[in-house]
Coordinates of C-alpha atoms and ligand atoms in Angstrom, one line a residue:
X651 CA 50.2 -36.1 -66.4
X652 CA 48.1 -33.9 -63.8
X653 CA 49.4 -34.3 -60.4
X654 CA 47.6 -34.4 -57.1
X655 CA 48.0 -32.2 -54.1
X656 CA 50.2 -34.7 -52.1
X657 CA 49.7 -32.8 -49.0
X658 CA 46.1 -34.7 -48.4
X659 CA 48.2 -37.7 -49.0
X660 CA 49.6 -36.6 -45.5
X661 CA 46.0 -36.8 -43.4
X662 CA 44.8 -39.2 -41.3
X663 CA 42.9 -41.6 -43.0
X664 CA 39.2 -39.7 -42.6
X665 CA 38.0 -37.1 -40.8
X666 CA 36.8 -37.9 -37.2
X667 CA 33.0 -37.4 -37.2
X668 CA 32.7 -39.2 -40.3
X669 CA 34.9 -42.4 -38.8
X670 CA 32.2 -42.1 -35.9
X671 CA 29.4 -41.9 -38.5
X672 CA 30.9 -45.0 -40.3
X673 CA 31.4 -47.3 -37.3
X674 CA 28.0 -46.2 -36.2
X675 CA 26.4 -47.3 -38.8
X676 CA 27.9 -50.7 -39.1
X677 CA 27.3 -51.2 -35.8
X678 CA 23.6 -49.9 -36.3
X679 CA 23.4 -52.5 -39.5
X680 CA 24.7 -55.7 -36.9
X681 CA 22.4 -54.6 -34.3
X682 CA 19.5 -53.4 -36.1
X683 CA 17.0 -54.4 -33.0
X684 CA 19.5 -51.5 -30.7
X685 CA 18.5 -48.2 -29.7
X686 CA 21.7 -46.0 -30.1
X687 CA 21.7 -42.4 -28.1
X688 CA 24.2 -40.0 -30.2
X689 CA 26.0 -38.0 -27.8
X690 CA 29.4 -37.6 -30.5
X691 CA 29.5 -34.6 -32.6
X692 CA 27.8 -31.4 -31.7
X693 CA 24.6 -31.7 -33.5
X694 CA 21.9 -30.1 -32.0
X695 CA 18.6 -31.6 -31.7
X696 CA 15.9 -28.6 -30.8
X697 CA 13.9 -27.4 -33.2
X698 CA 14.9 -23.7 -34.2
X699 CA 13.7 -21.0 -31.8
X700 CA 9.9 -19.3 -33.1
X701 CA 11.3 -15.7 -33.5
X702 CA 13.7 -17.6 -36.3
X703 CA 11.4 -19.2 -37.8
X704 CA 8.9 -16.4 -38.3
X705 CA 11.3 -14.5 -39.6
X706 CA 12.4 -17.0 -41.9
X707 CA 9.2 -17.1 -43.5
X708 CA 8.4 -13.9 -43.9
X709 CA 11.6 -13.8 -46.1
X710 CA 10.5 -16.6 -48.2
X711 CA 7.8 -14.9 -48.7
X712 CA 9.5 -12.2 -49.4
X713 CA 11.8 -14.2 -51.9
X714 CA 8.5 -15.1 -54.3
X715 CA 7.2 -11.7 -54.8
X716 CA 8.0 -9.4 -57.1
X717 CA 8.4 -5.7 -55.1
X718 CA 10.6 -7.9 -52.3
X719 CA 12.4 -10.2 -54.8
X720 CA 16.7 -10.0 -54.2
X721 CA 19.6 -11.6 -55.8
X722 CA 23.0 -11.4 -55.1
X723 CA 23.2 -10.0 -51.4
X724 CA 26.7 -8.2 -50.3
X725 CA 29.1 -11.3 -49.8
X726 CA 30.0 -10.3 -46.4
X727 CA 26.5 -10.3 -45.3
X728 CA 23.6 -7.8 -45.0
X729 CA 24.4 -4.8 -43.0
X730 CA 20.9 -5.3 -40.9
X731 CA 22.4 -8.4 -39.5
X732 CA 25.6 -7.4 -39.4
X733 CA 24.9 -4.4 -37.5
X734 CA 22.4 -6.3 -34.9
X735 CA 25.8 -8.5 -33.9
X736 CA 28.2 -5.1 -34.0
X737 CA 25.2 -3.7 -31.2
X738 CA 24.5 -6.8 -29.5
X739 CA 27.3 -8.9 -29.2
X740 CA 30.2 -6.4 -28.9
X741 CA 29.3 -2.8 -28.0
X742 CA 26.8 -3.8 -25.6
X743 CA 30.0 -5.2 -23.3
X744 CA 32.1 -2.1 -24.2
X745 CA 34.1 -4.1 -27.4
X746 CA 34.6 -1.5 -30.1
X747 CA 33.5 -3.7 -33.4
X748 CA 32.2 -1.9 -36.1
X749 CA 29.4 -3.6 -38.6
X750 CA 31.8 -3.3 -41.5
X751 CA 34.7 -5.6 -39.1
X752 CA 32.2 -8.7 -39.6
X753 CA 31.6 -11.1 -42.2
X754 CA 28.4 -13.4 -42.1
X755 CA 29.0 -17.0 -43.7
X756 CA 27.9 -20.4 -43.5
X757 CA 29.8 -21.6 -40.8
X758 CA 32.8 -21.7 -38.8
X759 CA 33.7 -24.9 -40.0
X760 CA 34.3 -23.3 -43.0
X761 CA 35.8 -19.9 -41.6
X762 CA 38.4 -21.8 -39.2
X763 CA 39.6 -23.8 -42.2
X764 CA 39.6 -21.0 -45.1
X765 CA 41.4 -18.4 -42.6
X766 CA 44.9 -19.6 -43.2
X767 CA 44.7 -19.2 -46.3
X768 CA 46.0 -15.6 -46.1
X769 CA 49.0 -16.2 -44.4
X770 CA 51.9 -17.6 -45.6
X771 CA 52.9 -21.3 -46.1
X772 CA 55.9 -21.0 -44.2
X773 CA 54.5 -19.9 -41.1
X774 CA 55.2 -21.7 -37.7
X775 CA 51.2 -22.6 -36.8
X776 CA 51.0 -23.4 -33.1
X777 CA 47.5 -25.7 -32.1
X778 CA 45.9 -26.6 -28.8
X779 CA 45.9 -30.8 -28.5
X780 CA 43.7 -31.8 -27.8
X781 CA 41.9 -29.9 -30.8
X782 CA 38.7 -29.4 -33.1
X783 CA 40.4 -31.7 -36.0
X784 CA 39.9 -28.9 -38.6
X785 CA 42.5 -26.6 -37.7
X786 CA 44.8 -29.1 -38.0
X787 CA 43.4 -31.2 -41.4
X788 CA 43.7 -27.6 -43.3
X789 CA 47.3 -26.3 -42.6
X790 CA 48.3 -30.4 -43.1
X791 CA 46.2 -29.8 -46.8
X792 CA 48.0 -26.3 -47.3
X793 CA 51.5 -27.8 -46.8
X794 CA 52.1 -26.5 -43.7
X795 CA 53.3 -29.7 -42.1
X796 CA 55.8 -33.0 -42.3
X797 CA 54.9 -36.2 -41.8
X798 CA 52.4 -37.4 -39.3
X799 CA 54.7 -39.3 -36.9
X800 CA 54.0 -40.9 -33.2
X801 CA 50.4 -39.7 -33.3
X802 CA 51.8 -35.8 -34.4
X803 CA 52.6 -33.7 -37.6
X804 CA 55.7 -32.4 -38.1
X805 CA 56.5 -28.9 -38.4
X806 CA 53.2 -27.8 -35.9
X807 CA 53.9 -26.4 -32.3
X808 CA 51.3 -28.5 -30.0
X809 CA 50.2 -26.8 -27.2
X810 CA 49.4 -29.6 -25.1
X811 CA 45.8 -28.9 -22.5
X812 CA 46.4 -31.8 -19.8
X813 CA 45.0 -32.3 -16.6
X814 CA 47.7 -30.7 -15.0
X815 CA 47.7 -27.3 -16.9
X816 CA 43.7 -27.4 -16.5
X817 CA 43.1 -27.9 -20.1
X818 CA 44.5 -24.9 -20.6
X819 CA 47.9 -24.8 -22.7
X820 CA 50.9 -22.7 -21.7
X821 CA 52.2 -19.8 -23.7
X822 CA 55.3 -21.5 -26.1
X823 CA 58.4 -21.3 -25.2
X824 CA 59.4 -20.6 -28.9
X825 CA 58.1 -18.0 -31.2
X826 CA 55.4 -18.6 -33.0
X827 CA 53.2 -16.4 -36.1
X828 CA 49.8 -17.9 -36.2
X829 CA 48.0 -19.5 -32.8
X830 CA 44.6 -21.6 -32.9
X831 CA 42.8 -20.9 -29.7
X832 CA 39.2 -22.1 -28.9
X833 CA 37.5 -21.3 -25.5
X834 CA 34.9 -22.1 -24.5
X835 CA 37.0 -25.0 -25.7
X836 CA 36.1 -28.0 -28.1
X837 CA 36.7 -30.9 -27.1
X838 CA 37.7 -30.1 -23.3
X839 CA 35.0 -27.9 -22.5
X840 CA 37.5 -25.7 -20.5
X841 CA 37.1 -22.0 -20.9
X842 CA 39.5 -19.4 -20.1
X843 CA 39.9 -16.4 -17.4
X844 CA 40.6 -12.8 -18.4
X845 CA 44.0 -12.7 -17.0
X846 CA 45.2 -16.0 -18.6
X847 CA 43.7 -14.6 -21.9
X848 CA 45.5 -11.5 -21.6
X849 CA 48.5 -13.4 -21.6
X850 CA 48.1 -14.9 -24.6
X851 CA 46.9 -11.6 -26.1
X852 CA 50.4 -10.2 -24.9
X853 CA 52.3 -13.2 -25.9
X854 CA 51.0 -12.2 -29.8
X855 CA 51.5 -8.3 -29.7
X856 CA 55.3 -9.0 -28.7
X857 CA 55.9 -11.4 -31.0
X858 CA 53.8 -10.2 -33.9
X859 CA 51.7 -13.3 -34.1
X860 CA 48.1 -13.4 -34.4
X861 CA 45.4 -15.6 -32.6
X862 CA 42.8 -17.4 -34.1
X863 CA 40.1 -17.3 -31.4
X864 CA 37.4 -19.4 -32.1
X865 CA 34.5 -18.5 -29.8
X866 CA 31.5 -21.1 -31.4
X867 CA 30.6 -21.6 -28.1
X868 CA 30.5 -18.4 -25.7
X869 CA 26.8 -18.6 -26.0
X870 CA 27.3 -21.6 -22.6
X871 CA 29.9 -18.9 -20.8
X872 CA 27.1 -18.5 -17.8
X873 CA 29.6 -17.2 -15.4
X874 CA 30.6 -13.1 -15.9
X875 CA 33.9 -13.3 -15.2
X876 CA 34.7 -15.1 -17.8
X877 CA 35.6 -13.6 -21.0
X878 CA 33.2 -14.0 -24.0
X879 CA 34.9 -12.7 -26.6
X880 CA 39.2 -12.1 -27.1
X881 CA 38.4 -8.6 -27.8
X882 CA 37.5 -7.8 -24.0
X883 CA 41.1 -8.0 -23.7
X884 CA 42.9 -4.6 -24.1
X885 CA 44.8 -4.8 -27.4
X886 CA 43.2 -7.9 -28.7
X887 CA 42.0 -5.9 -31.7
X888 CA 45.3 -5.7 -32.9
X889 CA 46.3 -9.5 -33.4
X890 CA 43.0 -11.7 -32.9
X891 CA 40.2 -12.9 -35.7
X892 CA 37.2 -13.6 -33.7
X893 CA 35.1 -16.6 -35.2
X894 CA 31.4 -17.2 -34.2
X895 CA 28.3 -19.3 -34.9
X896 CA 24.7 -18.9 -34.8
X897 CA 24.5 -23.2 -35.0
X898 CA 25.0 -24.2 -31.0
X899 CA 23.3 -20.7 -29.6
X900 CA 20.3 -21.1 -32.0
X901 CA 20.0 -24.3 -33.8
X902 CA 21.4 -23.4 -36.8
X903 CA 23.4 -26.2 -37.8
X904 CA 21.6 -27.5 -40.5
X905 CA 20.5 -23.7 -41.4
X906 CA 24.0 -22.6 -41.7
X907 CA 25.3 -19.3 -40.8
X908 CA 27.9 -18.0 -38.7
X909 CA 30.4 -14.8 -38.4
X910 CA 34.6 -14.0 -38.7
X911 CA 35.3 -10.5 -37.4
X912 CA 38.6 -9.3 -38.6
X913 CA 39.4 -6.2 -37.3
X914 CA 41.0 -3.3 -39.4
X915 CA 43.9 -2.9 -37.2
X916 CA 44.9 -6.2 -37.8
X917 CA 48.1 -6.7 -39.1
X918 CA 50.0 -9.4 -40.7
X919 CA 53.6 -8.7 -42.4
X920 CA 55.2 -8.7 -45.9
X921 CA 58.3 -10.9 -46.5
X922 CA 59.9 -7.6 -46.2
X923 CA 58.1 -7.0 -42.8
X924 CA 55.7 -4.0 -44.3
X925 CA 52.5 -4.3 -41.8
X926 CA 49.4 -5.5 -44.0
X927 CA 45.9 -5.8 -43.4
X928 CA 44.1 -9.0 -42.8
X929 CA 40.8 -7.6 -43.2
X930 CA 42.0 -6.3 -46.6
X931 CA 43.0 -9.9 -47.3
X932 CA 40.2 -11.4 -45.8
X933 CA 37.4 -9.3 -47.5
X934 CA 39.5 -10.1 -51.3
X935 CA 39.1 -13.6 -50.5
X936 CA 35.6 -13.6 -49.4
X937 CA 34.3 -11.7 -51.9
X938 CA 36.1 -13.8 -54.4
X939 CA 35.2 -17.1 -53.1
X940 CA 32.1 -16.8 -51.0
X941 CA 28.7 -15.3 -52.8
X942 CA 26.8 -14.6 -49.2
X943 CA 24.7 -16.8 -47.1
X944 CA 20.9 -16.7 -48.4
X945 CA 18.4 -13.8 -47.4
X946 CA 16.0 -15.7 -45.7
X947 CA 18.5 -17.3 -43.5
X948 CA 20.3 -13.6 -42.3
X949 CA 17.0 -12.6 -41.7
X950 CA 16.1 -15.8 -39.8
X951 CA 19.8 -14.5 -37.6
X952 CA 18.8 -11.1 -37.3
X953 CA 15.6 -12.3 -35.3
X954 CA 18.1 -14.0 -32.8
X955 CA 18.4 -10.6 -31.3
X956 CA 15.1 -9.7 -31.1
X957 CA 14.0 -9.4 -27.4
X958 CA 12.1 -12.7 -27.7
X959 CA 14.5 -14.0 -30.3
X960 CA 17.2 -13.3 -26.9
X961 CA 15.2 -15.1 -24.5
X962 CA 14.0 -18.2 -26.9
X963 CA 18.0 -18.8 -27.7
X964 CA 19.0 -18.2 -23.9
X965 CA 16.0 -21.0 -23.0
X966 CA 17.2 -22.9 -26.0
X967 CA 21.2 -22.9 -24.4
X968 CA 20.0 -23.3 -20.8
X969 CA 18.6 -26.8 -22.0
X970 CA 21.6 -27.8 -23.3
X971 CA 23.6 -26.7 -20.0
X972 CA 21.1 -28.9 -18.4
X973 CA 21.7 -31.8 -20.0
X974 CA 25.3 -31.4 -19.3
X975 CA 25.4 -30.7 -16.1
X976 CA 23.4 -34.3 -16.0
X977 CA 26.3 -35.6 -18.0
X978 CA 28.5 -34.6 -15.6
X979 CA 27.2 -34.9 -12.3
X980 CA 26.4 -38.9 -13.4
X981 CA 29.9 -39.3 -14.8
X982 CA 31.7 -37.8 -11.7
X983 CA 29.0 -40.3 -9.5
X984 CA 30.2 -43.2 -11.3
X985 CA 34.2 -42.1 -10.5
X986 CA 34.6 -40.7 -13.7
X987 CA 36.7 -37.2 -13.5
X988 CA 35.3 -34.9 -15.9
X989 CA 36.0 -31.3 -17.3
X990 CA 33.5 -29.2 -19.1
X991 CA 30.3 -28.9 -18.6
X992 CA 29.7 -26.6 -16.6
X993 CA 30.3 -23.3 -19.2
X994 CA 30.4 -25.7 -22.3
X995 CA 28.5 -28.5 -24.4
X996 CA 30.9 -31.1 -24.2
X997 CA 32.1 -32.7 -21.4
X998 CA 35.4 -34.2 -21.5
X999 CA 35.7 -37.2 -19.7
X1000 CA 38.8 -39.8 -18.2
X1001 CA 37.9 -42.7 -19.5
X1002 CA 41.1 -44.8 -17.5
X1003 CA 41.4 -46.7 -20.8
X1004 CA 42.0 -46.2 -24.4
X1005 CA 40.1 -44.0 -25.8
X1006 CA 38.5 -46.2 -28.6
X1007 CA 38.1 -48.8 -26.1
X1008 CA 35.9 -46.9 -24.8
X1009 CA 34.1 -45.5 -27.5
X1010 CA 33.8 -49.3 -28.1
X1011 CA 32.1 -50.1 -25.0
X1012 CA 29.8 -47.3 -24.3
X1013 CA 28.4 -48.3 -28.2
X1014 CA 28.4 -51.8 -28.0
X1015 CA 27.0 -52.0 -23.8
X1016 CA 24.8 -48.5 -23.7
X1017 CA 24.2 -48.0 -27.0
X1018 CA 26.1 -44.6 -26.8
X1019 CA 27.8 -42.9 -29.0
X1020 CA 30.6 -40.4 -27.9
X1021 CA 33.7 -39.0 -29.5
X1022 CA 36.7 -40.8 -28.8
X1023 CA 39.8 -38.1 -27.6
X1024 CA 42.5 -39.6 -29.1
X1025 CA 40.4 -38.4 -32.3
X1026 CA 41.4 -34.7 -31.1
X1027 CA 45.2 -35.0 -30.4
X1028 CA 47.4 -37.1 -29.0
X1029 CA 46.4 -35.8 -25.5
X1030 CA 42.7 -36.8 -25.9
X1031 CA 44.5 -40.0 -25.4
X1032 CA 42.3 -42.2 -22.4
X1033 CA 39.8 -39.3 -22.7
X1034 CA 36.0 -39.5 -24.6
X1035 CA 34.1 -36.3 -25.4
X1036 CA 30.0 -36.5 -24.2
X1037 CA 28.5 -33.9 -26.0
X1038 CA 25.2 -32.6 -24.0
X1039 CA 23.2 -31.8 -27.5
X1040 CA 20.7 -34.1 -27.4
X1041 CA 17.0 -34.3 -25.9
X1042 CA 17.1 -34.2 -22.3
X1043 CA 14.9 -37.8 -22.1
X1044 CA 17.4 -39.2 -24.2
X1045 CA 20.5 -38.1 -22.4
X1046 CA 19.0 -39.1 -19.0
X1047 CA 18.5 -42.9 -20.7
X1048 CA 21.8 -42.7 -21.9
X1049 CA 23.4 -41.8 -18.9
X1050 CA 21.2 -44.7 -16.8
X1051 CA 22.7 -47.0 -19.3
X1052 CA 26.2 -45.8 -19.6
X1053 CA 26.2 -46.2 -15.2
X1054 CA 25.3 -49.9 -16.2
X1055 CA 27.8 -50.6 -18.5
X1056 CA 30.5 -49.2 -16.2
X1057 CA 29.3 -50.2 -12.9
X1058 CA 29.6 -53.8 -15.1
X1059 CA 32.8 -53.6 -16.8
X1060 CA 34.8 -52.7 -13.4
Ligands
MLT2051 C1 31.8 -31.1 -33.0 O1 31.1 -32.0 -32.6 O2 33.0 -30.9 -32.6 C2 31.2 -30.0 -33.8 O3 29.9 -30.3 -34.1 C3 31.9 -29.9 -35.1 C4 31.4 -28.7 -35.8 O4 30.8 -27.8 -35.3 O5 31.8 -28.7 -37.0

């Protein structure tokens, strides 16, 4: 008799954005005469920037000629776009990544739920809560947790992001070995300052942890204070995996592709506490599971950081901003308090009732869809997540309609 891995047996019944999808769409079949604005998950809207696209082409092309033809690429991505991220997004702000630290793939998705993988089972994994569900669903399908009880899996540290701390957790008062961290931050939209970052950074080299610092969104960091990437912290190289995406800077989320950098001089430990190297790890399991993202659409990356491949993307991310500074300057008018939106897609929103409640009556009054917090932890609790990828038309008629519906339920 072939048995099951019970462990899914222990997640929540399905996973948040395709609830949303589901409820959407039977709301959408009772009400086929509605208009419905989606302002839940992340998706972005704009088409993908022309530098992309030409390059894209000219790779398909490429692809059906005989002199240019390619197979198998390197599973850990071309070196020509690896090396244009190495320049661009590290050494040009002093972070010493080398080409050969990065591995290109089809998402972060993917990458922030593969990664524990190469650590043990027996691990104490601490998580943000509110937090992007997939952390969590992945260590619950490895075993790494009890029971889901009161709203929480046993056997996970939560680092709880409230109001009070500023969304941003405190350091645990326990030891811990492996610590999801996302800033800018999905769902809250908080980011996080240099010197609060360097705690954490601190926190892991003492304790031999090592942070998982997802960073999908540092494309919306407008401010320059504000740390980009974990490695502009002295000693981050040693403990952090860096995790990126090319899908909210440049559109690509239905192109796929998106980049882990492991350092080499990050270490993980043997049972019998011999120092081992994650990349090592890493780059066995990627070239073992993962046959590279497709030529055309590295090439299609690559032209991100061409000069007009750099502007295109930062006009592309400035809309975005816009729409979310709409968001929130609406919400707040209305007596909403909000966080986010300001270096971040999402704004995160007190909602002064239950969170599906009020999911609920944003669908059913405005016709908009949002992401209810509870979805993301027990803290998301009373919040809802707005996400600002949309057209800006549409998000200004959403928000009109969503000041109706409130104005009308208080
Ligand atoms: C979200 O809405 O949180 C994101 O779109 C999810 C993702 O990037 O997978």
């Amino acid at each position: 008799m072939i048995k099951i891995n019970e462990n899914y047996l222990r997640l929540q019944a399905s996973y948040l954005f395709s609830e949303i999808a589901k409820r959407v769409s039977a709301f959408q079949e009772a009400n086929p005469e509605r208009d419905i604005i989606k302002l839940g998950i992340g998706d972005v809207t704009r088409p993908l920037p022309p530098a992309c696209v030409e390059a894209f082409k000219k790779a398909v092309v490429e692809m059906g000629e005989d002199r240019s033809f390619r197979g198998y690429g390197p599973e850990q991505g071309y070196p020509f776009l690896r090396e244009k991220i190495a320049a661009n997004d590290y050494h040009s702000r002093n972070m010493d990544i080398s080409p050969d630290e990065i591995f290109i793939s089809d998402g972060a998705k993917c990458d922030t739920g593969n990664i524990q993988e190469i650590f043990a089972t027996d691990i104490r994994v601490a998580m943000p809560d509110p937090v992007y569900p997939v952390y969590l669903d992945t260590n619950v399908m490895a075993g790494r947790t009890g029971e889901f009880q009161g709203g929480r899996y046993e056997g996970i540290v939560y680092l709880e992001s409230t109001k009070e701390n500023g969304f941003i957790p405190d350091i645990p008062r326990e030891p811990v070995d492996l610590i999801y961290l996302c800033f800018p931050n999905n769902p809250t939209g908080a980011t996080i300052g240099g010197s609060m970052l360097k705690d954490w950074v601190d926190y892991a080299r003492e304790n031999k942890a090592v942070i998982l610092y997802d960073a999908a969104y540092e494309a919306f960091i407008g401010e320059e204070d504000i740390p980009r990437s974990i490695y502009e912290i002295e000693g981050a190289r040693d403990i952090a995996i860096e995790f990126r995406s090319f899908s909210k800077t440049a559109g690509f989320t239905g192109t796929r592709c998106a980049f882990t950098v492991v350092p080499k001089s990050c270490k993980a430990y043997t049972s019998k506490g011999e120092p081992y190297s994650l990349h090592a790890l890493w780059h066995r399991r990627h070239t073992t599971k993962f046959n590279g993202v497709s030529y055309p659409v590295q090439r299609a990356a690559e032209a991100v950081y061409s000069e007009e491949g750099k502007e295109q993307t930062k006009s592309l991310v400035d809309y975005y901003l816009e729409n979310a500074a709409l968001i929130r300057e609406r919400m707040l008018e209305i007596g909403y308090e909000c966080a986010g939106g300001e270096n971040s897609p999402y704004i995160w929103v007190d909602g002064k009732r239950d969170s599906w409640a009020f999911f609920d009556l944003l669908l059913e009054r405005a016709g908009v869809v949002c992401t209810p917090g509870t979805g993301f932890g027990k803290c998301g609790e009373g919040f809802v997540r707005i996400s600002a990828f949309n057209d800006y038309d549409n998000v200004e008629r959403a928000m009109r309609r969503i000041k109706e519906a409130l104005e009308g339920s208080q």
